[in-house]
Each structure stands twice: as structure tokens, then as C-alpha cells.
PDB file of C-alpha atoms in Angstrom:
ATOM      1  CA  UNK R   1       9.672 -69.931  17.677  1.00 41.00           C
ATOM      2  CA  UNK R   2       9.245 -73.439  16.229  1.00 42.00           C
ATOM      3  CA  UNK R   3      10.923 -73.881  12.821  1.00 50.00           C
ATOM      4  CA  UNK R   4       9.007 -75.214   9.831  1.00 50.00           C
ATOM      5  CA  UNK R   5      11.310 -78.235   9.782  1.00 55.00           C
ATOM      6  CA  UNK R   6      10.375 -79.152  13.365  1.00 60.00           C
ATOM      7  CA  UNK R   7       6.769 -79.486  12.272  1.00 78.00           C
ATOM      8  CA  UNK R   8       7.647 -82.216   9.758  1.00 93.00           C
ATOM      9  CA  UNK R   9       8.298 -85.894  10.404  1.00 96.00           C
ATOM     10  CA  UNK R  10      10.540 -87.845   8.011  1.00 97.00           C
ATOM     11  CA  UNK R  11      10.717 -91.620   7.746  1.00 97.00           C
ATOM     12  CA  UNK R  12      14.103 -93.048   6.726  1.00 97.00           C
ATOM     13  CA  UNK R  13      14.098 -96.657   5.477  1.00 97.00           C
ATOM     14  CA  UNK R  14      17.741 -97.714   5.159  1.00 96.00           C
ATOM     15  CA  UNK R  15      19.273-101.085   6.063  1.00 94.00           C
ATOM     16  CA  UNK R  16      22.880 -99.900   6.355  1.00 94.00           C
ATOM     17  CA  UNK R  17      23.340 -98.610   9.942  1.00 94.00           C
ATOM     18  CA  UNK R  18      26.033 -96.084   9.000  1.00 94.00           C
ATOM     19  CA  UNK R  19      23.965 -94.640   6.127  1.00 94.00           C
ATOM     20  CA  UNK R  20      20.842 -94.522   8.287  1.00 95.00           C
ATOM     21  CA  UNK R  21      22.712 -92.721  11.063  1.00 96.00           C
ATOM     22  CA  UNK R  22      24.191 -90.224   8.585  1.00 95.00           C
ATOM     23  CA  UNK R  23      20.756 -89.409   7.166  1.00 96.00           C
ATOM     24  CA  UNK R  24      19.308 -89.067  10.661  1.00 96.00           C
ATOM     25  CA  UNK R  25      22.128 -86.740  11.703  1.00 96.00           C
ATOM     26  CA  UNK R  26      21.806 -84.530   8.604  1.00 95.00           C
ATOM     27  CA  UNK R  27      18.043 -84.204   9.019  1.00 96.00           C
ATOM     28  CA  UNK R  28      18.071 -83.608  12.766  1.00 95.00           C
ATOM     29  CA  UNK R  29      20.675 -80.865  12.346  1.00 94.00           C
ATOM     30  CA  UNK R  30      17.956 -78.794  10.665  1.00 93.00           C
ATOM     31  CA  UNK R  31      15.327 -79.878  13.207  1.00 93.00           C
ATOM     32  CA  UNK R  32      13.361 -82.457  11.240  1.00 95.00           C
ATOM     33  CA  UNK R  33      11.838 -85.201  13.377  1.00 95.00           C
ATOM     34  CA  UNK R  34      13.254 -88.507  12.138  1.00 97.00           C
ATOM     35  CA  UNK R  35      12.108 -92.103  12.517  1.00 97.00           C
ATOM     36  CA  UNK R  36      14.187 -94.968  11.123  1.00 97.00           C
ATOM     37  CA  UNK R  37      13.409 -98.456   9.843  1.00 97.00           C
ATOM     38  CA  UNK R  38      16.129-100.913   8.791  1.00 96.00           C
ATOM     39  CA  UNK R  39      14.098-103.181   6.517  1.00 96.00           C
ATOM     40  CA  UNK R  40      11.292-102.807   4.007  1.00 96.00           C
ATOM     41  CA  UNK R  41       8.493-104.540   5.880  1.00 97.00           C
ATOM     42  CA  UNK R  42       9.103-102.606   9.093  1.00 97.00           C
ATOM     43  CA  UNK R  43       9.373 -99.410   7.032  1.00 97.00           C
ATOM     44  CA  UNK R  44       5.895 -99.935   5.578  1.00 97.00           C
ATOM     45  CA  UNK R  45       4.563-100.693   9.071  1.00 97.00           C
ATOM     46  CA  UNK R  46       6.039 -97.463  10.470  1.00 97.00           C
ATOM     47  CA  UNK R  47       4.702 -95.470   7.511  1.00 97.00           C
ATOM     48  CA  UNK R  48       1.172 -96.731   8.194  1.00 96.00           C
ATOM     49  CA  UNK R  49       1.478 -96.092  11.935  1.00 96.00           C
ATOM     50  CA  UNK R  50       3.294 -92.755  11.949  1.00 95.00           C
ATOM     51  CA  UNK R  51       1.902 -91.141   8.752  1.00 95.00           C
ATOM     52  CA  UNK R  52       5.128 -89.195   8.093  1.00 96.00           C
ATOM     53  CA  UNK R  53       5.348 -86.048   5.976  1.00 95.00           C
ATOM     54  CA  UNK R  54       8.055 -87.513   3.723  1.00 97.00           C
ATOM     55  CA  UNK R  55       9.880 -90.836   3.282  1.00 97.00           C
ATOM     56  CA  UNK R  56      13.440 -91.546   2.158  1.00 97.00           C
ATOM     57  CA  UNK R  57      13.683 -95.123   0.879  1.00 97.00           C
ATOM     58  CA  UNK R  58      16.782 -97.079  -0.098  1.00 95.00           C
ATOM     59  CA  UNK R  59      16.334 -99.455  -3.037  1.00 93.00           C
ATOM     60  CA  UNK R  60      18.386-102.351  -1.661  1.00 93.00           C
ATOM     61  CA  UNK R  61      16.465-103.455   1.444  1.00 95.00           C
ATOM     62  CA  UNK R  62      15.814-106.801   3.164  1.00 95.00           C
ATOM     63  CA  UNK R  63      12.276-108.304   3.420  1.00 96.00           C
ATOM     64  CA  UNK R  64      10.901-105.842   0.818  1.00 95.00           C
ATOM     65  CA  UNK R  65      12.986-103.886  -1.687  1.00 95.00           C
ATOM     66  CA  UNK R  66      12.537-100.143  -2.156  1.00 94.00           C
ATOM     67  CA  UNK R  67      10.189-100.526  -5.127  1.00 94.00           C
ATOM     68  CA  UNK R  68       7.918-102.880  -3.173  1.00 96.00           C
ATOM     69  CA  UNK R  69       7.998-100.490  -0.223  1.00 96.00           C
ATOM     70  CA  UNK R  70       6.792 -97.654  -2.475  1.00 96.00           C
ATOM     71  CA  UNK R  71       3.974 -99.803  -3.854  1.00 96.00           C
ATOM     72  CA  UNK R  72       2.772-100.854  -0.407  1.00 96.00           C
ATOM     73  CA  UNK R  73       2.953 -97.312   0.974  1.00 96.00           C
ATOM     74  CA  UNK R  74       0.862 -96.069  -1.953  1.00 94.00           C
ATOM     75  CA  UNK R  75      -1.777 -98.723  -1.221  1.00 94.00           C
ATOM     76  CA  UNK R  76      -2.682 -96.783   1.945  1.00 94.00           C
ATOM     77  CA  UNK R  77      -5.180 -94.052   1.026  1.00 91.00           C
ATOM     78  CA  UNK R  78      -3.744 -91.788   3.731  1.00 90.00           C
ATOM     79  CA  UNK R  79      -0.291 -91.990   2.114  1.00 93.00           C
ATOM     80  CA  UNK R  80      -1.283 -91.543  -1.528  1.00 90.00           C
ATOM     81  CA  UNK R  81       0.322 -88.078  -1.696  1.00 89.00           C
ATOM     82  CA  UNK R  82       3.288 -88.806   0.592  1.00 94.00           C
ATOM     83  CA  UNK R  83       6.510 -87.505  -1.029  1.00 95.00           C
ATOM     84  CA  UNK R  84       8.943 -90.431  -1.423  1.00 96.00           C
ATOM     85  CA  UNK R  85      12.618 -89.917  -2.263  1.00 96.00           C
ATOM     86  CA  UNK R  86      14.309 -93.088  -3.491  1.00 94.00           C
ATOM     87  CA  UNK R  87      18.021 -93.464  -2.710  1.00 91.00           C
ATOM     88  CA  UNK R  88      19.925 -95.668  -5.134  1.00 86.00           C
ATOM     89  CA  UNK R  89      23.420 -96.522  -6.308  1.00 84.00           C
ATOM     90  CA  UNK R  90      21.894 -97.361  -9.693  1.00 78.00           C
ATOM     91  CA  UNK R  91      21.815 -94.599 -12.278  1.00 75.00           C
ATOM     92  CA  UNK R  92      20.262 -96.464 -15.207  1.00 76.00           C
ATOM     93  CA  UNK R  93      16.992 -95.108 -16.674  1.00 81.00           C
ATOM     94  CA  UNK R  94      15.157 -98.414 -16.171  1.00 84.00           C
ATOM     95  CA  UNK R  95      15.594 -98.161 -12.399  1.00 81.00           C
ATOM     96  CA  UNK R  96      14.153 -94.642 -12.373  1.00 83.00           C
ATOM     97  CA  UNK R  97      11.219 -95.740 -14.532  1.00 87.00           C
ATOM     98  CA  UNK R  98      10.545 -98.657 -12.205  1.00 88.00           C
ATOM     99  CA  UNK R  99      10.675 -96.339  -9.187  1.00 87.00           C
ATOM    100  CA  UNK R 100       8.199 -93.922 -10.792  1.00 88.00           C
ATOM    101  CA  UNK R 101       5.808 -96.760 -11.580  1.00 91.00           C
ATOM    102  CA  UNK R 102       6.095 -97.928  -7.966  1.00 91.00           C
ATOM    103  CA  UNK R 103       5.137 -94.472  -6.677  1.00 92.00           C
ATOM    104  CA  UNK R 104       8.415 -92.625  -6.057  1.00 93.00           C
ATOM    105  CA  UNK R 105       8.320 -88.828  -6.181  1.00 93.00           C
ATOM    106  CA  UNK R 106      12.041 -88.092  -6.562  1.00 93.00           C
ATOM    107  CA  UNK R 107      15.444 -89.814  -6.763  1.00 89.00           C
ATOM    108  CA  UNK R 108      18.856 -89.226  -5.269  1.00 90.00           C
ATOM    109  CA  UNK R 109      22.043 -91.091  -6.053  1.00 89.00           C
ATOM    110  CA  UNK R 110      24.312 -92.503  -3.387  1.00 88.00           C
ATOM    111  CA  UNK R 111      26.488 -91.069  -2.011  1.00 88.00           C
ATOM    112  CA  UNK R 112      24.144 -88.092  -1.680  1.00 90.00           C
ATOM    113  CA  UNK R 113      25.071 -84.428  -1.448  1.00 92.00           C
ATOM    114  CA  UNK R 114      23.830 -82.924   1.830  1.00 93.00           C
ATOM    115  CA  UNK R 115      22.706 -79.596   0.338  1.00 94.00           C
ATOM    116  CA  UNK R 116      20.953 -81.276  -2.595  1.00 94.00           C
ATOM    117  CA  UNK R 117      19.117 -83.647  -0.248  1.00 94.00           C
ATOM    118  CA  UNK R 118      17.894 -80.850   2.024  1.00 95.00           C
ATOM    119  CA  UNK R 119      16.897 -78.678  -0.941  1.00 95.00           C
ATOM    120  CA  UNK R 120      14.820 -81.455  -2.492  1.00 93.00           C
ATOM    121  CA  UNK R 121      13.186 -82.269   0.834  1.00 95.00           C
ATOM    122  CA  UNK R 122      12.273 -78.616   1.426  1.00 95.00           C
ATOM    123  CA  UNK R 123      10.844 -78.307  -2.091  1.00 94.00           C
ATOM    124  CA  UNK R 124       8.728 -81.464  -1.770  1.00 94.00           C
ATOM    125  CA  UNK R 125       7.430 -80.503   1.669  1.00 94.00           C
ATOM    126  CA  UNK R 126       6.547 -76.993   0.501  1.00 91.00           C
ATOM    127  CA  UNK R 127       4.563 -78.500  -2.371  1.00 89.00           C
ATOM    128  CA  UNK R 128       2.856 -80.986  -0.038  1.00 89.00           C
ATOM    129  CA  UNK R 129       1.934 -78.197   2.384  1.00 88.00           C
ATOM    130  CA  UNK R 130       0.501 -76.081  -0.436  1.00 86.00           C
ATOM    131  CA  UNK R 131      -1.599 -79.006  -1.678  1.00 84.00           C
ATOM    132  CA  UNK R 132      -2.828 -79.652   1.872  1.00 86.00           C
ATOM    133  CA  UNK R 133      -3.813 -76.000   2.293  1.00 87.00           C
ATOM    134  CA  UNK R 134      -5.713 -76.031  -0.996  1.00 87.00           C
ATOM    135  CA  UNK R 135      -7.516 -79.222  -0.019  1.00 87.00           C
ATOM    136  CA  UNK R 136      -8.401 -77.682   3.347  1.00 91.00           C
ATOM    137  CA  UNK R 137      -9.622 -74.523   1.602  1.00 93.00           C
ATOM    138  CA  UNK R 138     -11.871 -76.585  -0.662  1.00 92.00           C
ATOM    139  CA  UNK R 139     -13.233 -78.514   2.328  1.00 93.00           C
ATOM    140  CA  UNK R 140     -13.985 -75.300   4.234  1.00 93.00           C
ATOM    141  CA  UNK R 141     -15.569 -73.701   1.161  1.00 94.00           C
ATOM    142  CA  UNK R 142     -17.735 -76.778   0.565  1.00 94.00           C
ATOM    143  CA  UNK R 143     -18.942 -76.833   4.183  1.00 95.00           C
ATOM    144  CA  UNK R 144     -19.789 -73.128   4.147  1.00 95.00           C
ATOM    145  CA  UNK R 145     -21.616 -73.367   0.809  1.00 96.00           C
ATOM    146  CA  UNK R 146     -23.567 -76.337   2.157  1.00 96.00           C
ATOM    147  CA  UNK R 147     -24.532 -74.235   5.180  1.00 96.00           C
ATOM    148  CA  UNK R 148     -25.525 -71.314   2.939  1.00 95.00           C
ATOM    149  CA  UNK R 149     -27.614 -73.606   0.757  1.00 95.00           C
ATOM    150  CA  UNK R 150     -29.362 -74.943   3.852  1.00 94.00           C
ATOM    151  CA  UNK R 151     -30.086 -71.502   5.298  1.00 94.00           C
ATOM    152  CA  UNK R 152     -30.829 -69.746   2.023  1.00 94.00           C
ATOM    153  CA  UNK R 153     -31.219 -71.862  -1.140  1.00 95.00           C
ATOM    154  CA  UNK R 154     -31.969 -68.735  -3.183  1.00 95.00           C
ATOM    155  CA  UNK R 155     -28.708 -67.003  -2.253  1.00 96.00           C
ATOM    156  CA  UNK R 156     -26.753 -70.212  -2.879  1.00 96.00           C
ATOM    157  CA  UNK R 157     -28.411 -70.585  -6.302  1.00 96.00           C
ATOM    158  CA  UNK R 158     -27.598 -66.954  -7.091  1.00 97.00           C
ATOM    159  CA  UNK R 159     -23.942 -67.626  -6.224  1.00 97.00           C
ATOM    160  CA  UNK R 160     -23.793 -70.667  -8.500  1.00 96.00           C
ATOM    161  CA  UNK R 161     -25.306 -68.716 -11.399  1.00 96.00           C
ATOM    162  CA  UNK R 162     -22.842 -65.863 -10.921  1.00 97.00           C
ATOM    163  CA  UNK R 163     -19.967 -68.359 -10.847  1.00 96.00           C
ATOM    164  CA  UNK R 164     -21.187 -69.929 -14.104  1.00 95.00           C
ATOM    165  CA  UNK R 165     -21.361 -66.574 -15.899  1.00 95.00           C
ATOM    166  CA  UNK R 166     -17.984 -65.535 -14.509  1.00 96.00           C
ATOM    167  CA  UNK R 167     -16.421 -68.739 -15.813  1.00 95.00           C
ATOM    168  CA  UNK R 168     -17.789 -68.159 -19.326  1.00 93.00           C
ATOM    169  CA  UNK R 169     -16.796 -64.489 -19.346  1.00 94.00           C
ATOM    170  CA  UNK R 170     -13.343 -65.323 -18.043  1.00 93.00           C
ATOM    171  CA  UNK R 171     -12.743 -67.628 -21.004  1.00 92.00           C
ATOM    172  CA  UNK R 172     -14.071 -65.060 -23.492  1.00 91.00           C
ATOM    173  CA  UNK R 173     -11.739 -62.447 -22.014  1.00 90.00           C
ATOM    174  CA  UNK R 174      -8.731 -64.779 -22.509  1.00 87.00           C
ATOM    175  CA  UNK R 175      -8.149 -65.089 -18.787  1.00 88.00           C
ATOM    176  CA  UNK R 176      -5.378 -67.582 -17.833  1.00 88.00           C
ATOM    177  CA  UNK R 177      -6.718 -70.952 -16.678  1.00 85.00           C
ATOM    178  CA  UNK R 178      -5.405 -70.619 -13.122  1.00 83.00           C
ATOM    179  CA  UNK R 179      -7.014 -67.173 -12.850  1.00 90.00           C
ATOM    180  CA  UNK R 180     -10.367 -68.537 -14.066  1.00 93.00           C
ATOM    181  CA  UNK R 181     -10.289 -71.070 -11.238  1.00 92.00           C
ATOM    182  CA  UNK R 182      -9.801 -68.270  -8.699  1.00 95.00           C
ATOM    183  CA  UNK R 183     -12.482 -66.159 -10.393  1.00 95.00           C
ATOM    184  CA  UNK R 184     -15.033 -68.960 -10.209  1.00 95.00           C
ATOM    185  CA  UNK R 185     -14.185 -69.752  -6.588  1.00 96.00           C
ATOM    186  CA  UNK R 186     -14.468 -66.092  -5.606  1.00 97.00           C
ATOM    187  CA  UNK R 187     -17.780 -65.769  -7.444  1.00 97.00           C
ATOM    188  CA  UNK R 188     -19.154 -68.880  -5.770  1.00 97.00           C
ATOM    189  CA  UNK R 189     -18.188 -67.557  -2.327  1.00 97.00           C
ATOM    190  CA  UNK R 190     -18.895 -63.855  -2.841  1.00 97.00           C
ATOM    191  CA  UNK R 191     -21.996 -63.830  -0.599  1.00 97.00           C
ATOM    192  CA  UNK R 192     -20.737 -66.326   1.974  1.00 97.00           C
ATOM    193  CA  UNK R 193     -20.447 -63.569   4.593  1.00 97.00           C
ATOM    194  CA  UNK R 194     -24.248 -63.409   4.748  1.00 97.00           C
ATOM    195  CA  UNK R 195     -24.025 -66.512   6.927  1.00 96.00           C
ATOM    196  CA  UNK R 196     -22.591 -64.269   9.640  1.00 95.00           C
ATOM    197  CA  UNK R 197     -25.384 -61.692   9.587  1.00 94.00           C
ATOM    198  CA  UNK R 198     -28.139 -61.533  12.179  1.00 93.00           C
ATOM    199  CA  UNK R 199     -30.379 -60.634   9.235  1.00 92.00           C
ATOM    200  CA  UNK R 200     -31.771 -63.201   6.827  1.00 92.00           C
ATOM    201  CA  UNK R 201     -29.366 -63.790   3.896  1.00 91.00           C
ATOM    202  CA  UNK R 202     -32.284 -63.137   1.542  1.00 90.00           C
ATOM    203  CA  UNK R 203     -33.147 -59.624   2.704  1.00 91.00           C
ATOM    204  CA  UNK R 204     -33.279 -56.911   0.041  1.00 89.00           C
ATOM    205  CA  UNK R 205     -31.235 -53.853   1.102  1.00 90.00           C
ATOM    206  CA  UNK R 206     -33.876 -51.467  -0.267  1.00 90.00           C
ATOM    207  CA  UNK R 207     -36.350 -52.875   2.282  1.00 92.00           C
ATOM    208  CA  UNK R 208     -34.054 -52.313   5.268  1.00 93.00           C
ATOM    209  CA  UNK R 209     -33.818 -49.471   7.733  1.00 95.00           C
ATOM    210  CA  UNK R 210     -30.642 -47.403   7.768  1.00 94.00           C
ATOM    211  CA  UNK R 211     -29.293 -49.327  10.774  1.00 95.00           C
ATOM    212  CA  UNK R 212     -30.150 -52.678   9.179  1.00 95.00           C
ATOM    213  CA  UNK R 213     -28.502 -51.622   5.926  1.00 95.00           C
ATOM    214  CA  UNK R 214     -25.326 -50.783   7.849  1.00 95.00           C
ATOM    215  CA  UNK R 215     -25.365 -54.312   9.266  1.00 96.00           C
ATOM    216  CA  UNK R 216     -26.060 -55.821   5.825  1.00 96.00           C
ATOM    217  CA  UNK R 217     -23.067 -53.998   4.336  1.00 96.00           C
ATOM    218  CA  UNK R 218     -20.789 -55.934   6.680  1.00 97.00           C
ATOM    219  CA  UNK R 219     -21.234 -59.206   4.781  1.00 97.00           C
ATOM    220  CA  UNK R 220     -18.245 -58.697   2.415  1.00 97.00           C
ATOM    221  CA  UNK R 221     -15.956 -58.100   5.408  1.00 97.00           C
ATOM    222  CA  UNK R 222     -17.365 -61.110   7.267  1.00 97.00           C
ATOM    223  CA  UNK R 223     -16.881 -63.294   4.191  1.00 97.00           C
ATOM    224  CA  UNK R 224     -13.295 -62.160   3.702  1.00 97.00           C
ATOM    225  CA  UNK R 225     -12.540 -62.859   7.366  1.00 96.00           C
ATOM    226  CA  UNK R 226     -13.864 -66.425   7.027  1.00 96.00           C
ATOM    227  CA  UNK R 227     -10.951 -67.155   4.682  1.00 95.00           C
ATOM    228  CA  UNK R 228      -8.315 -64.909   6.264  1.00 92.00           C
ATOM    229  CA  UNK R 229      -6.133 -67.897   7.229  1.00 89.00           C
ATOM    230  CA  UNK R 230      -5.719 -68.898   3.580  1.00 92.00           C
ATOM    231  CA  UNK R 231      -3.469 -67.246   1.018  1.00 90.00           C
ATOM    232  CA  UNK R 232      -5.996 -66.821  -1.794  1.00 94.00           C
ATOM    233  CA  UNK R 233      -5.692 -63.074  -2.543  1.00 95.00           C
ATOM    234  CA  UNK R 234      -7.889 -63.033  -5.663  1.00 96.00           C
ATOM    235  CA  UNK R 235     -10.693 -64.942  -3.951  1.00 97.00           C
ATOM    236  CA  UNK R 236     -10.449 -62.721  -0.879  1.00 97.00           C
ATOM    237  CA  UNK R 237     -10.520 -59.519  -2.953  1.00 97.00           C
ATOM    238  CA  UNK R 238     -13.602 -60.722  -4.827  1.00 98.00           C
ATOM    239  CA  UNK R 239     -15.427 -61.548  -1.594  1.00 98.00           C
ATOM    240  CA  UNK R 240     -14.509 -58.196  -0.050  1.00 98.00           C
ATOM    241  CA  UNK R 241     -15.049 -55.949  -3.066  1.00 98.00           C
ATOM    242  CA  UNK R 242     -17.918 -57.376  -5.134  1.00 98.00           C
ATOM    243  CA  UNK R 243     -20.110 -54.372  -4.200  1.00 97.00           C
ATOM    244  CA  UNK R 244     -17.551 -51.788  -5.329  1.00 97.00           C
ATOM    245  CA  UNK R 245     -18.039 -49.666  -8.470  1.00 97.00           C
ATOM    246  CA  UNK R 246     -15.597 -48.526 -11.144  1.00 97.00           C
ATOM    247  CA  UNK R 247     -16.435 -44.862 -10.475  1.00 95.00           C
ATOM    248  CA  UNK R 248     -16.325 -45.271  -6.687  1.00 95.00           C
ATOM    249  CA  UNK R 249     -19.145 -45.017  -4.188  1.00 92.00           C
ATOM    250  CA  UNK R 250     -19.419 -48.742  -3.515  1.00 96.00           C
ATOM    251  CA  UNK R 251     -18.641 -50.526  -0.267  1.00 97.00           C
ATOM    252  CA  UNK R 252     -16.837 -51.363   1.953  1.00 97.00           C
ATOM    253  CA  UNK R 253     -13.814 -49.367   0.711  1.00 97.00           C
ATOM    254  CA  UNK R 254     -15.159 -46.968  -1.966  1.00 95.00           C
ATOM    255  CA  UNK R 255     -12.575 -48.261  -4.440  1.00 96.00           C
ATOM    256  CA  UNK R 256     -12.423 -46.625  -7.861  1.00 95.00           C
ATOM    257  CA  UNK R 257     -10.547 -46.827 -11.161  1.00 94.00           C
ATOM    258  CA  UNK R 258      -7.368 -48.944 -11.168  1.00 94.00           C
ATOM    259  CA  UNK R 259      -7.872 -49.799  -7.489  1.00 96.00           C
ATOM    260  CA  UNK R 260     -10.790 -52.003  -8.561  1.00 95.00           C
ATOM    261  CA  UNK R 261      -8.965 -54.968 -10.053  1.00 95.00           C
ATOM    262  CA  UNK R 262     -10.207 -56.726 -13.176  1.00 94.00           C
ATOM    263  CA  UNK R 263     -11.286 -60.015 -11.509  1.00 95.00           C
ATOM    264  CA  UNK R 264     -13.464 -58.022  -9.108  1.00 97.00           C
ATOM    265  CA  UNK R 265     -14.963 -56.037 -12.002  1.00 97.00           C
ATOM    266  CA  UNK R 266     -16.074 -59.248 -13.707  1.00 97.00           C
ATOM    267  CA  UNK R 267     -17.728 -60.659 -10.582  1.00 97.00           C
ATOM    268  CA  UNK R 268     -19.284 -57.322  -9.589  1.00 98.00           C
ATOM    269  CA  UNK R 269     -21.012 -56.967 -12.960  1.00 97.00           C
ATOM    270  CA  UNK R 270     -22.182 -60.602 -13.057  1.00 97.00           C
ATOM    271  CA  UNK R 271     -23.483 -60.261  -9.508  1.00 97.00           C
ATOM    272  CA  UNK R 272     -25.524 -57.207 -10.472  1.00 97.00           C
ATOM    273  CA  UNK R 273     -26.775 -58.878 -13.661  1.00 98.00           C
ATOM    274  CA  UNK R 274     -28.089 -61.881 -11.745  1.00 97.00           C
ATOM    275  CA  UNK R 275     -29.678 -59.694  -9.074  1.00 96.00           C
ATOM    276  CA  UNK R 276     -31.816 -58.174 -11.824  1.00 96.00           C
ATOM    277  CA  UNK R 277     -32.404 -61.193 -14.071  1.00 96.00           C
ATOM    278  CA  UNK R 278     -32.827 -63.702 -11.192  1.00 93.00           C
ATOM    279  CA  UNK R 279     -31.611 -66.529 -13.399  1.00 91.00           C
ATOM    280  CA  UNK R 280     -34.476 -66.183 -15.892  1.00 93.00           C
ATOM    281  CA  UNK R 281     -33.503 -65.785 -19.591  1.00 92.00           C
ATOM    282  CA  UNK R 282     -36.661 -63.760 -20.243  1.00 93.00           C
ATOM    283  CA  UNK R 283     -35.247 -61.093 -17.900  1.00 95.00           C
ATOM    284  CA  UNK R 284     -31.894 -60.787 -19.692  1.00 95.00           C
ATOM    285  CA  UNK R 285     -32.988 -57.896 -21.918  1.00 95.00           C
ATOM    286  CA  UNK R 286     -34.197 -55.792 -18.997  1.00 96.00           C
ATOM    287  CA  UNK R 287     -31.060 -56.601 -17.014  1.00 97.00           C
ATOM    288  CA  UNK R 288     -28.765 -55.565 -19.873  1.00 97.00           C
ATOM    289  CA  UNK R 289     -30.623 -52.253 -20.323  1.00 97.00           C
ATOM    290  CA  UNK R 290     -30.179 -51.526 -16.621  1.00 97.00           C
ATOM    291  CA  UNK R 291     -26.486 -52.412 -16.783  1.00 98.00           C
ATOM    292  CA  UNK R 292     -25.999 -50.215 -19.857  1.00 98.00           C
ATOM    293  CA  UNK R 293     -27.523 -47.264 -18.020  1.00 97.00           C
ATOM    294  CA  UNK R 294     -25.474 -47.931 -14.876  1.00 97.00           C
ATOM    295  CA  UNK R 295     -22.297 -48.380 -16.921  1.00 97.00           C
ATOM    296  CA  UNK R 296     -22.978 -44.959 -18.414  1.00 96.00           C
ATOM    297  CA  UNK R 297     -23.048 -43.686 -14.830  1.00 95.00           C
ATOM    298  CA  UNK R 298     -19.617 -45.236 -14.289  1.00 95.00           C
ATOM    299  CA  UNK R 299     -20.684 -48.210 -12.174  1.00 97.00           C
ATOM    300  CA  UNK R 300     -19.399 -51.122 -14.270  1.00 97.00           C
ATOM    301  CA  UNK R 301     -16.580 -51.978 -16.664  1.00 97.00           C
ATOM    302  CA  UNK R 302     -17.791 -51.337 -20.234  1.00 97.00           C
ATOM    303  CA  UNK R 303     -15.508 -54.015 -21.744  1.00 95.00           C
ATOM    304  CA  UNK R 304     -16.871 -56.680 -19.420  1.00 96.00           C
ATOM    305  CA  UNK R 305     -20.429 -55.590 -20.232  1.00 97.00           C
ATOM    306  CA  UNK R 306     -19.767 -55.852 -23.990  1.00 97.00           C
ATOM    307  CA  UNK R 307     -18.508 -59.415 -23.571  1.00 96.00           C
ATOM    308  CA  UNK R 308     -21.521 -60.291 -21.435  1.00 96.00           C
ATOM    309  CA  UNK R 309     -23.843 -58.963 -24.151  1.00 96.00           C
ATOM    310  CA  UNK R 310     -22.048 -61.086 -26.787  1.00 95.00           C
ATOM    311  CA  UNK R 311     -22.242 -64.148 -24.553  1.00 95.00           C
ATOM    312  CA  UNK R 312     -25.967 -63.739 -23.912  1.00 95.00           C
ATOM    313  CA  UNK R 313     -26.600 -63.179 -27.628  1.00 94.00           C
ATOM    314  CA  UNK R 314     -24.789 -66.442 -28.373  1.00 93.00           C
ATOM    315  CA  UNK R 315     -26.855 -68.289 -25.765  1.00 92.00           C
ATOM    316  CA  UNK R 316     -30.054 -66.873 -27.252  1.00 91.00           C
ATOM    317  CA  UNK R 317     -29.104 -67.806 -30.826  1.00 90.00           C
ATOM    318  CA  UNK R 318     -28.289 -71.360 -29.745  1.00 88.00           C
ATOM    319  CA  UNK R 319     -31.352 -71.619 -27.510  1.00 87.00           C
ATOM    320  CA  UNK R 320     -29.107 -72.467 -24.563  1.00 86.00           C
ATOM    321  CA  UNK R 321     -29.772 -71.952 -20.868  1.00 84.00           C
ATOM    322  CA  UNK R 322     -26.362 -71.621 -19.145  1.00 86.00           C
ATOM    323  CA  UNK R 323     -27.920 -72.365 -15.765  1.00 84.00           C
ATOM    324  CA  UNK R 324     -29.302 -75.770 -16.683  1.00 78.00           C
ATOM    325  CA  UNK R 325     -28.262 -78.346 -14.120  1.00 72.00           C
ATOM    326  CA  UNK R 326     -27.179 -75.826 -11.472  1.00 70.00           C
TER     327      UNK R 326
END
């Protein structure tokens, strides 16, 4: 099995041969791939050519000093987020400030401690990998939403409206900021699995045969599978479970009670509300009456419904349309 370290390439820019060899030896012992440059200008050239995962840069270098190396590396768009550890014998604050301004990510004093160096490298690479995964997730989500909008503008519009309501409700329910982001993303993608159906994304389940309805009910599972390679548990639960009910009887898992987590409850209710109101404020009253009846039957979370009613009342009093611009 290939180690995580072996998947990462580290550029060492160090003019002292003994120091460069020591760094190379320490890094290769834990299976990092290492490339070495002995002056600043060649270091920048290698960074642009090799696109390493992390750079270790000495301050005192010929041709370009470490600060200039950082500045030139950062001028390459592809290296804007490259973690850079600056090695220095200087410990004065002004040198650290200058390094930060030049684009350094972290600092390490010479002579360095082996364990501290490896710990900082691992931490920076883990953060870089997480950022890369999130950027990839956003790219994939954008492409799929673009495809959904092309195949079914109505379903895509429905998803955007649900996401908008979910965002507003999340704030009213004092949801942490990072959770709101996941809520909105899950709401936006909740119907993305309809892209994988042989049926039109815009079909109404009541108009389908029993066999067709069985196929239609697969869309939450298809949507969840589209993002199975990403670790976004809240988003994945929302996509999978947005047709579940508090009292049970929903699909695909017939979840009930505590098994239906709060983020899913918010999206499930907003999804149902928009199915009825179709984004038209004049339909809000009818939609709320239907939700009140269904909540009495145990379908939806009564606390979420109360907050939705308050939110819609506020919109009405202010003459606001929350969907404007979507």
C-alpha cells in the first residue's frame, strides 16, 4: 500500500549542501518525494516546473533570497496555495513579518527539530489536501447543477429556492455558520440524483405507474452515490433522506424520530413547502395550511414549521420576495 507521504512532492531550496542533504534524508525516510535546489532562482524555476505539494525555503540564498523566492512563487497562480515553510537562523519578529508578507505559511528555526519539522509538514499537507477536496467538491457540484439546469430548469430553480429558504431558516434557528453552509449545499443538491433517472426530472410521482414510481424513488440514492467519494456527511444525509418523515413512512430508509437528523428535517420541510407553493408568494398560505395538516399527521418537525411561518410573515410584512434574483 502506498503511504500518504509517498503521494506528496516536497521542494527543498537550501544553498548549504550539508543542510540540504540532511533535509532530503529526513524527508525521504518517511517516503516523501524530494527535489532540491541550491539557489533562489533555480528554486523558483523548479517550483514552476514541478508544482510541488510543499516547499521548504532557506532565507539566506544566492541569486534570490528566501523572501524573494516566496514572492515569485506566489506570483504563479498555480502555486498561490502552496504551503511554504521558511527556515531561518533569525528569530526576530521583523523577519517573521517580512516572511508572512512575502507569502510564507510557516517558520522553523535552524537548527530544526526533526519531529517538529515532520509534524508541521504533515499538518500543512493535511490542510492543503482538505482544501483541494473542498474545491473539487465545489467544482463537481457546479458541473452537476449546470447539467440539471440544462436538462430541467424547473427542478434546478426549485433547488435554488429550497436552498434560499433553508439558509434563512438555519440562521433563525441559530445554526452554526459552518452547519448553515452544509445545509445550503445539501439543499441545493437534494434533487441532483434525478439526473440519473431514465424518467424526466420533472415528472410528478402521482402521475406515475407503480413501477415508474419505484424508479423515481431511487433518485435520493443516486444523488448520494454521486458524492460518495467526498467526506461531506451532512450534505450526503440531506441528499439521501430529504423524502423521509418525522413519523416514519418516507423513503428510502423509513427513518423516524431521532434517526431523522435536524438538518434533514429543515430541508425536508422546505422541499415540501416549495413543491406546493412553486415559488409563488400568493401560494404561501395554501402551502402553510397543507404543512400544518401534515405536521399534525407527524410528517414534519413542528419547530421548523413555526420558524418558517414566522419567516414568511416577516417577508409579507416587508413586502419582500426571498426568491428575487434566483
